[in-house]
Amino acid sequence: MDLTRAADLIRRGEIAGIPTETVYGLAANALDVAAIERIYAAKGRPKTSPLIVHVDSIEMAKTLVAEWPPAAQVLAERFWPGPLTLILPKRAIVPDLVTAGLPTVGLRMPAHPVALALIRACGLPLAAPSANRFTGLSPTTAQHVRDSLGDRVPLVLDGGPCAVGIESTVVSLAGPKPVLLRPGAITREEIEAVTGPLGEYVKSGLSDASPGLHAKHYSPRTRLILGPPPPEGNGAWVFHAHAIEGPRAVEMPSDPEKYAAALYDTLHQLDQGGLDWIAVEPPPASPRWDAILDRLTRAASAGDS
Ligand code: TXA
Ligand code: MG
């Protein structure tokens, strides 16, 4: 069975593509430096970008952190398993390579039966970034992983299309107040309902402290425009409310959860279409669309990667 094979590979220090409820991950034993090297090599990712470590329980999470504050307990009880990553001070057993030298580690318990079964079968925490080349579009199907990484990954477990479709919400609990580092399926309001008001993110000297904050990230190869189509060229209009005449029309769901679930697959497909541009109707200014707006803004950014 593939699950057994994946567990064997990972215990031997290899990597495997795995489904989660958010996006597919490229997983390896989080405690094995040589295995983590393989993740960075396969992705072409700079070693200044920390990886999220996936656990199967609060108990496993506690073995990796120096502190497990009350906010971690209440957030994990409320949102795990699920699309929430908690940043906490790490223990020495977590290699510096996993955290890109940061004194903190990102932890989450995924809500996908295959991911949880794999962590249990290995008996190990699994470091897993999204299973795409660096700055590329995140994969939401096993085929996306194969298209992006090909034979750089020995096995991709197929758990079907990802139900959430965009990456987890990242919340740091390493400072005096919880801070939102990356918007995701769990909204700021939902977090604040548990923790009280979040603090503001303060940029430190470590520009890579949260690579999710890189301007250009999650990008298709085709030029992406967040707004009306340009007059020239051959492109697609990706809309959730307003159809327009002219370009190829791609209608998205008007519900943000359904939109998120469809977003990357839609962009992956359009990216294969030989288009000059993909123009996307700006999402509504509403907290439930924050994570989608964040990913589209980054995908549209011509900035550095
Ligand atoms: O939904 C997800 O989070 C997916 C699935 C596979 O779990 N993973 C994912 O990983 O999106 P990746 O490597 O593409 O993004 C990792 C994010 C970055 O935005 C980074 O900001 C944050 O996690 N992160 C990880 N460790 C961190 C740390 N120690 N301090 C601050 N941010 C950290
Ligand atoms: Mg990623």
mmCIF file of C-alpha atoms and ligand atoms in Angstrom:
data_model
loop_
_atom_site.group_PDB
_atom_site.id
_atom_site.type_symbol
_atom_site.label_atom_id
_atom_site.label_comp_id
_atom_site.label_asym_id
_atom_site.label_seq_id
_atom_site.Cartn_x
_atom_site.Cartn_y
_atom_site.Cartn_z
ATOM 1 C CA MET A 1 0.000 0.000 0.000
ATOM 2 C CA ASP A 2 1.174 3.535 -0.755
ATOM 3 C CA LEU A 3 0.787 4.702 2.841
ATOM 4 C CA THR A 4 3.125 1.963 4.082
ATOM 5 C CA ARG A 5 5.585 2.752 1.308
ATOM 6 C CA ALA A 6 5.479 6.460 2.149
ATOM 7 C CA ALA A 7 6.067 5.719 5.840
ATOM 8 C CA ASP A 8 9.033 3.475 4.936
ATOM 9 C CA LEU A 9 10.506 6.146 2.662
ATOM 10 C CA ILE A 10 10.166 8.821 5.316
ATOM 11 C CA ARG A 11 11.628 6.668 8.074
ATOM 12 C CA ARG A 12 14.590 6.040 5.755
ATOM 13 C CA GLY A 13 15.179 9.790 5.339
ATOM 14 C CA GLU A 14 13.419 10.226 1.997
ATOM 15 C CA ILE A 15 10.708 12.718 0.983
ATOM 16 C CA ALA A 16 7.115 12.146 -0.163
ATOM 17 C CA GLY A 17 4.269 14.285 -1.490
ATOM 18 C CA ILE A 18 1.308 14.190 0.889
ATOM 19 C CA PRO A 19 -2.258 15.501 0.831
ATOM 20 C CA THR A 20 -3.479 17.871 3.531
ATOM 21 C CA GLU A 21 -6.794 19.711 3.729
ATOM 22 C CA THR A 22 -5.119 22.993 2.666
ATOM 23 C CA VAL A 23 -2.602 22.156 -0.093
ATOM 24 C CA TYR A 24 -0.300 19.205 -0.838
ATOM 25 C CA GLY A 25 2.895 19.135 1.203
ATOM 26 C CA LEU A 26 6.384 17.798 0.519
ATOM 27 C CA ALA A 27 7.090 15.832 3.686
ATOM 28 C CA ALA A 28 10.156 14.496 5.466
ATOM 29 C CA ASN A 29 11.167 13.529 8.992
ATOM 30 C CA ALA A 30 11.352 16.882 10.795
ATOM 31 C CA LEU A 31 14.116 15.596 13.082
ATOM 32 C CA ASP A 32 16.475 14.433 10.292
ATOM 33 C CA VAL A 33 18.712 17.144 8.817
ATOM 34 C CA ALA A 34 19.648 15.139 5.711
ATOM 35 C CA ALA A 35 15.966 14.531 4.949
ATOM 36 C CA ILE A 36 15.176 18.242 5.347
ATOM 37 C CA GLU A 37 18.008 19.033 2.903
ATOM 38 C CA ARG A 38 16.120 16.913 0.352
ATOM 39 C CA ILE A 39 12.990 19.067 0.747
ATOM 40 C CA TYR A 40 14.889 22.303 0.093
ATOM 41 C CA ALA A 41 16.703 20.743 -2.882
ATOM 42 C CA ALA A 42 13.507 19.402 -4.481
ATOM 43 C CA LYS A 43 11.728 22.747 -4.133
ATOM 44 C CA GLY A 44 14.684 24.913 -5.075
ATOM 45 C CA ARG A 45 13.847 26.844 -1.928
ATOM 46 C CA PRO A 46 16.379 29.066 -0.159
ATOM 47 C CA LYS A 47 17.305 27.785 3.282
ATOM 48 C CA THR A 48 16.202 31.093 4.768
ATOM 49 C CA SER A 49 12.553 29.965 4.599
ATOM 50 C CA PRO A 50 11.328 28.003 7.631
ATOM 51 C CA LEU A 51 9.182 24.883 7.230
ATOM 52 C CA ILE A 52 5.942 23.973 9.005
ATOM 53 C CA VAL A 53 6.112 20.811 11.122
ATOM 54 C CA HIS A 54 3.017 18.586 11.038
ATOM 55 C CA VAL A 55 1.975 16.669 14.149
ATOM 56 C CA ASP A 56 -0.781 14.190 14.962
ATOM 57 C CA SER A 57 -1.631 15.515 18.409
ATOM 58 C CA ILE A 58 -1.105 18.235 20.986
ATOM 59 C CA GLU A 59 1.145 15.736 22.796
ATOM 60 C CA MET A 60 3.472 15.466 19.803
ATOM 61 C CA ALA A 61 3.469 19.268 19.436
ATOM 62 C CA LYS A 62 4.580 19.662 23.039
ATOM 63 C CA THR A 63 7.652 17.467 22.434
ATOM 64 C CA LEU A 64 8.920 20.063 19.925
ATOM 65 C CA VAL A 65 8.453 23.318 21.819
ATOM 66 C CA ALA A 66 10.146 24.958 24.782
ATOM 67 C CA GLU A 67 6.842 26.462 25.926
ATOM 68 C CA TRP A 68 3.203 25.555 25.399
ATOM 69 C CA PRO A 69 1.360 28.674 26.561
ATOM 70 C CA PRO A 70 -2.370 28.748 27.399
ATOM 71 C CA ALA A 71 -3.114 30.464 24.067
ATOM 72 C CA ALA A 72 -1.582 27.479 22.233
ATOM 73 C CA GLN A 73 -3.743 25.081 24.211
ATOM 74 C CA VAL A 74 -7.001 26.936 23.532
ATOM 75 C CA LEU A 75 -6.217 27.557 19.858
ATOM 76 C CA ALA A 76 -5.181 23.935 19.280
ATOM 77 C CA GLU A 77 -8.252 22.619 21.087
ATOM 78 C CA ARG A 78 -10.476 24.875 19.017
ATOM 79 C CA PHE A 79 -8.880 24.570 15.554
ATOM 80 C CA TRP A 80 -6.820 21.331 15.415
ATOM 81 C CA PRO A 81 -6.903 19.246 13.411
ATOM 82 C CA GLY A 82 -7.238 22.078 10.901
ATOM 83 C CA PRO A 83 -5.674 24.886 8.868
ATOM 84 C CA LEU A 84 -3.944 26.757 11.706
ATOM 85 C CA THR A 85 -0.154 26.916 12.173
ATOM 86 C CA LEU A 86 1.144 28.054 15.560
ATOM 87 C CA ILE A 87 4.626 29.585 15.876
ATOM 88 C CA LEU A 88 6.256 28.800 19.234
ATOM 89 C CA PRO A 89 9.761 28.777 20.760
ATOM 90 C CA LYS A 90 11.416 25.543 19.638
ATOM 91 C CA ARG A 91 13.270 22.856 21.531
ATOM 92 C CA ALA A 92 16.807 21.917 20.576
ATOM 93 C CA ILE A 93 15.685 18.616 18.968
ATOM 94 C CA VAL A 94 14.128 20.616 16.112
ATOM 95 C CA PRO A 95 17.004 21.163 13.656
ATOM 96 C CA ASP A 96 17.902 24.759 12.821
ATOM 97 C CA LEU A 97 17.529 23.829 9.167
ATOM 98 C CA VAL A 98 13.771 23.279 9.699
ATOM 99 C CA THR A 99 13.336 26.739 11.187
ATOM 100 C CA ALA A 100 15.873 28.491 8.938
ATOM 101 C CA GLY A 101 17.848 29.403 12.022
ATOM 102 C CA LEU A 102 14.895 30.974 13.831
ATOM 103 C CA PRO A 103 14.435 30.167 17.530
ATOM 104 C CA THR A 104 10.788 29.330 16.804
ATOM 105 C CA VAL A 105 9.004 26.489 15.025
ATOM 106 C CA GLY A 106 5.686 26.444 13.119
ATOM 107 C CA LEU A 107 3.384 23.559 14.084
ATOM 108 C CA ARG A 108 0.099 22.309 12.792
ATOM 109 C CA MET A 109 -2.072 19.208 13.023
ATOM 110 C CA PRO A 110 -3.585 18.701 9.564
ATOM 111 C CA ALA A 111 -7.227 17.672 9.100
ATOM 112 C CA HIS A 112 -6.645 15.091 6.384
ATOM 113 C CA PRO A 113 -6.996 11.398 7.219
ATOM 114 C CA VAL A 114 -4.079 10.398 4.969
ATOM 115 C CA ALA A 115 -1.711 12.984 6.486
ATOM 116 C CA LEU A 116 -2.671 11.965 10.024
ATOM 117 C CA ALA A 117 -2.371 8.257 9.221
ATOM 118 C CA LEU A 118 1.091 8.858 7.753
ATOM 119 C CA ILE A 119 2.338 10.798 10.791
ATOM 120 C CA ARG A 120 1.030 7.965 12.986
ATOM 121 C CA ALA A 121 2.563 5.257 10.801
ATOM 122 C CA CYS A 122 5.963 7.002 10.918
ATOM 123 C CA GLY A 123 5.664 7.957 14.569
ATOM 124 C CA LEU A 124 7.449 11.172 13.592
ATOM 125 C CA PRO A 125 6.664 14.855 13.167
ATOM 126 C CA LEU A 126 6.770 15.720 9.454
ATOM 127 C CA ALA A 127 8.233 18.929 8.095
ATOM 128 C CA ALA A 128 6.293 19.842 4.969
ATOM 129 C CA PRO A 129 6.203 23.014 2.896
ATOM 130 C CA SER A 130 3.755 23.241 0.023
ATOM 131 C CA ALA A 131 4.842 20.735 -2.640
ATOM 132 C CA ASN A 132 5.681 23.175 -5.437
ATOM 133 C CA ARG A 133 8.811 24.811 -6.808
ATOM 134 C CA PHE A 134 9.788 27.917 -4.841
ATOM 135 C CA THR A 135 7.447 30.915 -5.489
ATOM 136 C CA GLY A 136 5.212 28.776 -7.716
ATOM 137 C CA LEU A 137 1.535 27.994 -7.317
ATOM 138 C CA SER A 138 0.685 25.665 -4.454
ATOM 139 C CA PRO A 139 -0.610 22.229 -5.502
ATOM 140 C CA THR A 140 -4.149 21.152 -4.598
ATOM 141 C CA THR A 141 -4.088 17.781 -6.395
ATOM 142 C CA ALA A 142 -1.536 14.963 -6.582
ATOM 143 C CA GLN A 143 -1.201 15.710 -10.303
ATOM 144 C CA HIS A 144 -0.174 19.326 -9.570
ATOM 145 C CA VAL A 145 2.663 17.938 -7.411
ATOM 146 C CA ARG A 146 3.811 15.576 -10.156
ATOM 147 C CA ASP A 147 3.620 18.398 -12.730
ATOM 148 C CA SER A 148 5.714 20.718 -10.554
ATOM 149 C CA LEU A 149 8.252 18.340 -8.989
ATOM 150 C CA GLY A 150 8.232 15.337 -11.349
ATOM 151 C CA ASP A 151 10.925 12.802 -10.508
ATOM 152 C CA ARG A 152 12.356 15.023 -7.774
ATOM 153 C CA VAL A 153 9.861 13.247 -5.503
ATOM 154 C CA PRO A 154 9.810 9.431 -5.312
ATOM 155 C CA LEU A 155 6.154 9.114 -4.258
ATOM 156 C CA VAL A 156 3.055 11.304 -4.117
ATOM 157 C CA LEU A 157 0.222 10.010 -1.946
ATOM 158 C CA ASP A 158 -3.070 10.811 -3.669
ATOM 159 C CA GLY A 159 -5.692 12.002 -1.195
ATOM 160 C CA GLY A 160 -7.934 13.680 -3.759
ATOM 161 C CA PRO A 161 -8.377 17.440 -4.259
ATOM 162 C CA CYS A 162 -7.719 19.578 -1.157
ATOM 163 C CA ALA A 163 -10.956 20.690 0.512
ATOM 164 C CA VAL A 164 -9.689 24.061 1.795
ATOM 165 C CA GLY A 165 -7.450 24.905 -1.159
ATOM 166 C CA ILE A 166 -5.277 27.681 0.321
ATOM 167 C CA GLU A 167 -2.502 27.482 2.903
ATOM 168 C CA SER A 168 -3.058 27.521 6.656
ATOM 169 C CA THR A 169 -3.468 30.624 8.771
ATOM 170 C CA VAL A 170 -0.144 31.289 10.563
ATOM 171 C CA VAL A 171 -0.269 32.806 14.058
ATOM 172 C CA SER A 172 2.831 33.567 16.108
ATOM 173 C CA LEU A 173 2.592 32.934 19.837
ATOM 174 C CA ALA A 174 6.291 33.647 20.356
ATOM 175 C CA GLY A 175 5.890 37.310 21.318
ATOM 176 C CA PRO A 176 4.003 39.195 24.018
ATOM 177 C CA LYS A 177 0.777 39.123 21.968
ATOM 178 C CA PRO A 178 -0.442 36.667 19.305
ATOM 179 C CA VAL A 179 0.247 38.004 15.801
ATOM 180 C CA LEU A 180 -1.220 36.957 12.454
ATOM 181 C CA LEU A 181 1.675 36.185 10.063
ATOM 182 C CA ARG A 182 -0.328 34.763 7.170
ATOM 183 C CA PRO A 183 -4.094 34.983 6.610
ATOM 184 C CA GLY A 184 -5.745 31.672 5.799
ATOM 185 C CA ALA A 185 -8.952 29.725 5.944
ATOM 186 C CA ILE A 186 -9.359 30.474 9.641
ATOM 187 C CA THR A 187 -10.067 34.197 9.769
ATOM 188 C CA ARG A 188 -8.562 36.835 12.055
ATOM 189 C CA GLU A 189 -12.009 37.214 13.668
ATOM 190 C CA GLU A 190 -12.175 33.501 14.483
ATOM 191 C CA ILE A 191 -8.706 33.640 16.091
ATOM 192 C CA GLU A 192 -9.513 36.826 18.017
ATOM 193 C CA ALA A 193 -12.710 35.255 19.327
ATOM 194 C CA VAL A 194 -10.405 32.832 21.165
ATOM 195 C CA THR A 195 -7.335 34.969 21.973
ATOM 196 C CA GLY A 196 -8.670 38.515 22.173
ATOM 197 C CA PRO A 197 -7.207 41.244 19.910
ATOM 198 C CA LEU A 198 -4.113 40.218 17.940
ATOM 199 C CA GLY A 199 -0.953 42.327 18.029
ATOM 200 C CA GLU A 200 0.517 44.017 14.956
ATOM 201 C CA TYR A 201 3.216 42.330 12.912
ATOM 202 C CA VAL A 202 6.483 44.206 13.332
ATOM 203 C CA LYS A 203 9.039 43.614 10.618
ATOM 204 C CA SER A 204 12.308 42.522 12.175
ATOM 205 C CA GLY A 205 15.761 42.481 10.603
ATOM 206 C CA LEU A 206 14.960 38.920 9.555
ATOM 207 C CA SER A 207 13.180 39.698 6.305
ATOM 208 C CA ASP A 208 12.586 35.988 5.864
ATOM 209 C CA ALA A 209 11.054 35.495 9.303
ATOM 210 C CA SER A 210 7.900 34.702 7.450
ATOM 211 C CA PRO A 211 8.419 33.944 3.786
ATOM 212 C CA GLY A 212 4.670 33.896 3.387
ATOM 213 C CA LEU A 213 5.180 37.637 3.554
ATOM 214 C CA HIS A 214 7.360 37.675 0.438
ATOM 215 C CA ALA A 215 5.862 40.001 -2.134
ATOM 216 C CA LYS A 216 5.966 37.479 -4.942
ATOM 217 C CA HIS A 217 4.766 34.075 -3.884
ATOM 218 C CA TYR A 218 2.110 31.670 -5.016
ATOM 219 C CA SER A 219 2.508 32.835 -8.625
ATOM 220 C CA PRO A 220 1.519 31.287 -11.925
ATOM 221 C CA ARG A 221 4.036 31.734 -14.779
ATOM 222 C CA THR A 222 1.445 33.645 -16.779
ATOM 223 C CA ARG A 223 1.162 37.347 -15.868
ATOM 224 C CA LEU A 224 -1.625 37.747 -13.317
ATOM 225 C CA ILE A 225 -3.530 41.023 -13.079
ATOM 226 C CA LEU A 226 -5.779 41.785 -10.134
ATOM 227 C CA GLY A 227 -8.252 44.050 -11.885
ATOM 228 C CA PRO A 228 -9.722 44.685 -15.339
ATOM 229 C CA PRO A 229 -8.136 43.031 -18.389
ATOM 230 C CA PRO A 230 -5.591 44.989 -20.444
ATOM 231 C CA PRO A 231 -6.614 46.050 -23.966
ATOM 232 C CA GLU A 232 -3.950 43.929 -25.688
ATOM 233 C CA GLY A 233 -3.314 40.228 -25.895
ATOM 234 C CA ASN A 234 -5.114 37.002 -25.339
ATOM 235 C CA GLY A 235 -6.244 36.259 -21.819
ATOM 236 C CA ALA A 236 -8.844 35.056 -19.372
ATOM 237 C CA TRP A 237 -11.212 36.951 -17.079
ATOM 238 C CA VAL A 238 -11.640 35.120 -13.786
ATOM 239 C CA PHE A 239 -14.735 36.520 -12.089
ATOM 240 C CA HIS A 240 -17.069 35.758 -9.216
ATOM 241 C CA ALA A 241 -19.671 38.502 -9.794
ATOM 242 C CA HIS A 242 -19.206 40.479 -13.027
ATOM 243 C CA ALA A 243 -18.946 38.882 -16.442
ATOM 244 C CA ILE A 244 -17.419 40.988 -19.251
ATOM 245 C CA GLU A 245 -17.328 40.742 -23.028
ATOM 246 C CA GLY A 246 -14.197 39.634 -24.800
ATOM 247 C CA PRO A 247 -11.700 37.465 -22.966
ATOM 248 C CA ARG A 248 -12.198 33.816 -22.135
ATOM 249 C CA ALA A 249 -14.583 33.791 -19.145
ATOM 250 C CA VAL A 250 -13.914 31.689 -16.068
ATOM 251 C CA GLU A 251 -16.670 31.896 -13.477
ATOM 252 C CA MET A 252 -15.659 31.283 -9.852
ATOM 253 C CA PRO A 253 -17.929 30.512 -6.886
ATOM 254 C CA SER A 254 -19.218 33.607 -5.069
ATOM 255 C CA ASP A 255 -18.801 31.908 -1.698
ATOM 256 C CA PRO A 256 -15.242 32.492 -0.352
ATOM 257 C CA GLU A 257 -14.742 28.935 0.947
ATOM 258 C CA LYS A 258 -15.737 27.431 -2.394
ATOM 259 C CA TYR A 259 -13.689 30.076 -4.219
ATOM 260 C CA ALA A 260 -10.584 29.184 -2.172
ATOM 261 C CA ALA A 261 -11.059 25.482 -2.874
ATOM 262 C CA ALA A 262 -11.166 26.170 -6.633
ATOM 263 C CA LEU A 263 -8.552 28.958 -6.891
ATOM 264 C CA TYR A 264 -5.227 27.158 -7.386
ATOM 265 C CA ASP A 265 -6.663 24.478 -9.655
ATOM 266 C CA THR A 266 -8.176 27.196 -11.838
ATOM 267 C CA LEU A 267 -4.849 29.059 -11.996
ATOM 268 C CA HIS A 268 -2.921 25.826 -12.686
ATOM 269 C CA GLN A 269 -5.251 25.082 -15.617
ATOM 270 C CA LEU A 270 -5.106 28.612 -17.032
ATOM 271 C CA ASP A 271 -1.319 28.568 -16.654
ATOM 272 C CA GLN A 272 -1.194 25.686 -19.141
ATOM 273 C CA GLY A 273 -3.311 27.625 -21.624
ATOM 274 C CA GLY A 274 -0.606 29.685 -23.340
ATOM 275 C CA LEU A 275 -2.333 32.946 -22.363
ATOM 276 C CA ASP A 276 -0.723 36.404 -22.281
ATOM 277 C CA TRP A 277 -2.455 37.276 -19.026
ATOM 278 C CA ILE A 278 -4.957 36.130 -16.438
ATOM 279 C CA ALA A 279 -7.107 39.001 -15.122
ATOM 280 C CA VAL A 280 -8.922 38.337 -11.848
ATOM 281 C CA GLU A 281 -11.886 40.316 -10.548
ATOM 282 C CA PRO A 282 -10.851 41.798 -7.172
ATOM 283 C CA PRO A 283 -12.561 39.981 -4.316
ATOM 284 C CA PRO A 284 -15.003 41.796 -2.019
ATOM 285 C CA ALA A 285 -13.481 43.761 0.876
ATOM 286 C CA SER A 286 -14.679 41.438 3.600
ATOM 287 C CA PRO A 287 -12.789 39.477 6.269
ATOM 288 C CA ARG A 288 -13.932 36.153 4.811
ATOM 289 C CA TRP A 289 -12.070 37.053 1.580
ATOM 290 C CA ASP A 290 -8.833 38.252 3.276
ATOM 291 C CA ALA A 291 -6.779 35.123 2.577
ATOM 292 C CA ILE A 292 -7.915 35.014 -1.066
ATOM 293 C CA LEU A 293 -7.062 38.701 -1.530
ATOM 294 C CA ASP A 294 -3.646 38.049 0.066
ATOM 295 C CA ARG A 295 -2.814 35.170 -2.303
ATOM 296 C CA LEU A 296 -4.078 37.021 -5.391
ATOM 297 C CA THR A 297 -2.118 40.156 -4.460
ATOM 298 C CA ARG A 298 1.081 38.107 -4.130
ATOM 299 C CA ALA A 299 0.388 36.208 -7.336
ATOM 300 C CA ALA A 300 -0.062 39.529 -9.137
ATOM 301 C CA SER A 301 3.087 41.035 -7.654
ATOM 302 C CA ALA A 302 5.902 41.698 -10.101
ATOM 303 C CA GLY A 303 8.130 42.288 -7.077
ATOM 304 C CA ASP A 304 11.116 40.218 -6.018
ATOM 305 C CA SER A 305 10.713 36.656 -4.915
HETATM 306 O O1 TXA B 1 -1.327 24.861 4.779
HETATM 307 C C1 TXA B 1 -0.117 24.915 4.924
HETATM 308 O O2 TXA B 1 0.409 25.608 5.799
HETATM 309 C C2 TXA B 1 0.759 24.067 3.982
HETATM 310 C C3 TXA B 1 0.482 22.598 4.254
HETATM 311 C C4 TXA B 1 1.393 21.682 3.475
HETATM 312 O O3 TXA B 1 0.540 22.351 5.627
HETATM 313 N N1 TXA B 1 2.138 24.393 4.144
HETATM 314 C C5 TXA B 1 2.689 25.552 3.716
HETATM 315 O O4 TXA B 1 4.056 25.598 3.912
HETATM 316 O O5 TXA B 1 2.065 26.448 3.210
HETATM 317 P P1 TXA B 1 4.980 26.695 3.249
HETATM 318 O O6 TXA B 1 6.368 26.240 3.550
HETATM 319 O O7 TXA B 1 4.638 26.876 1.830
HETATM 320 O O8 TXA B 1 4.720 28.003 4.082
HETATM 321 C C6 TXA B 1 5.242 28.067 5.396
HETATM 322 C C7 TXA B 1 4.745 29.305 6.078
HETATM 323 C C8 TXA B 1 5.506 30.506 5.671
HETATM 324 O O9 TXA B 1 4.601 31.498 5.260
HETATM 325 C C9 TXA B 1 6.170 30.975 6.941
HETATM 326 O O10 TXA B 1 5.808 32.306 7.121
HETATM 327 C C10 TXA B 1 5.545 30.226 8.048
HETATM 328 O O11 TXA B 1 4.929 29.119 7.475
HETATM 329 N N2 TXA B 1 6.522 29.784 9.056
HETATM 330 C C11 TXA B 1 7.004 28.527 9.264
HETATM 331 N N3 TXA B 1 7.838 28.499 10.311
HETATM 332 C C12 TXA B 1 7.898 29.758 10.786
HETATM 333 C C13 TXA B 1 8.582 30.373 11.888
HETATM 334 N N4 TXA B 1 9.388 29.694 12.689
HETATM 335 N N5 TXA B 1 8.401 31.708 12.065
HETATM 336 C C14 TXA B 1 7.577 32.410 11.252
HETATM 337 N N6 TXA B 1 6.899 31.897 10.216
HETATM 338 C C15 TXA B 1 7.060 30.581 9.989
HETATM 339 MG MG MG B 2 4.478 27.509 -0.102
#
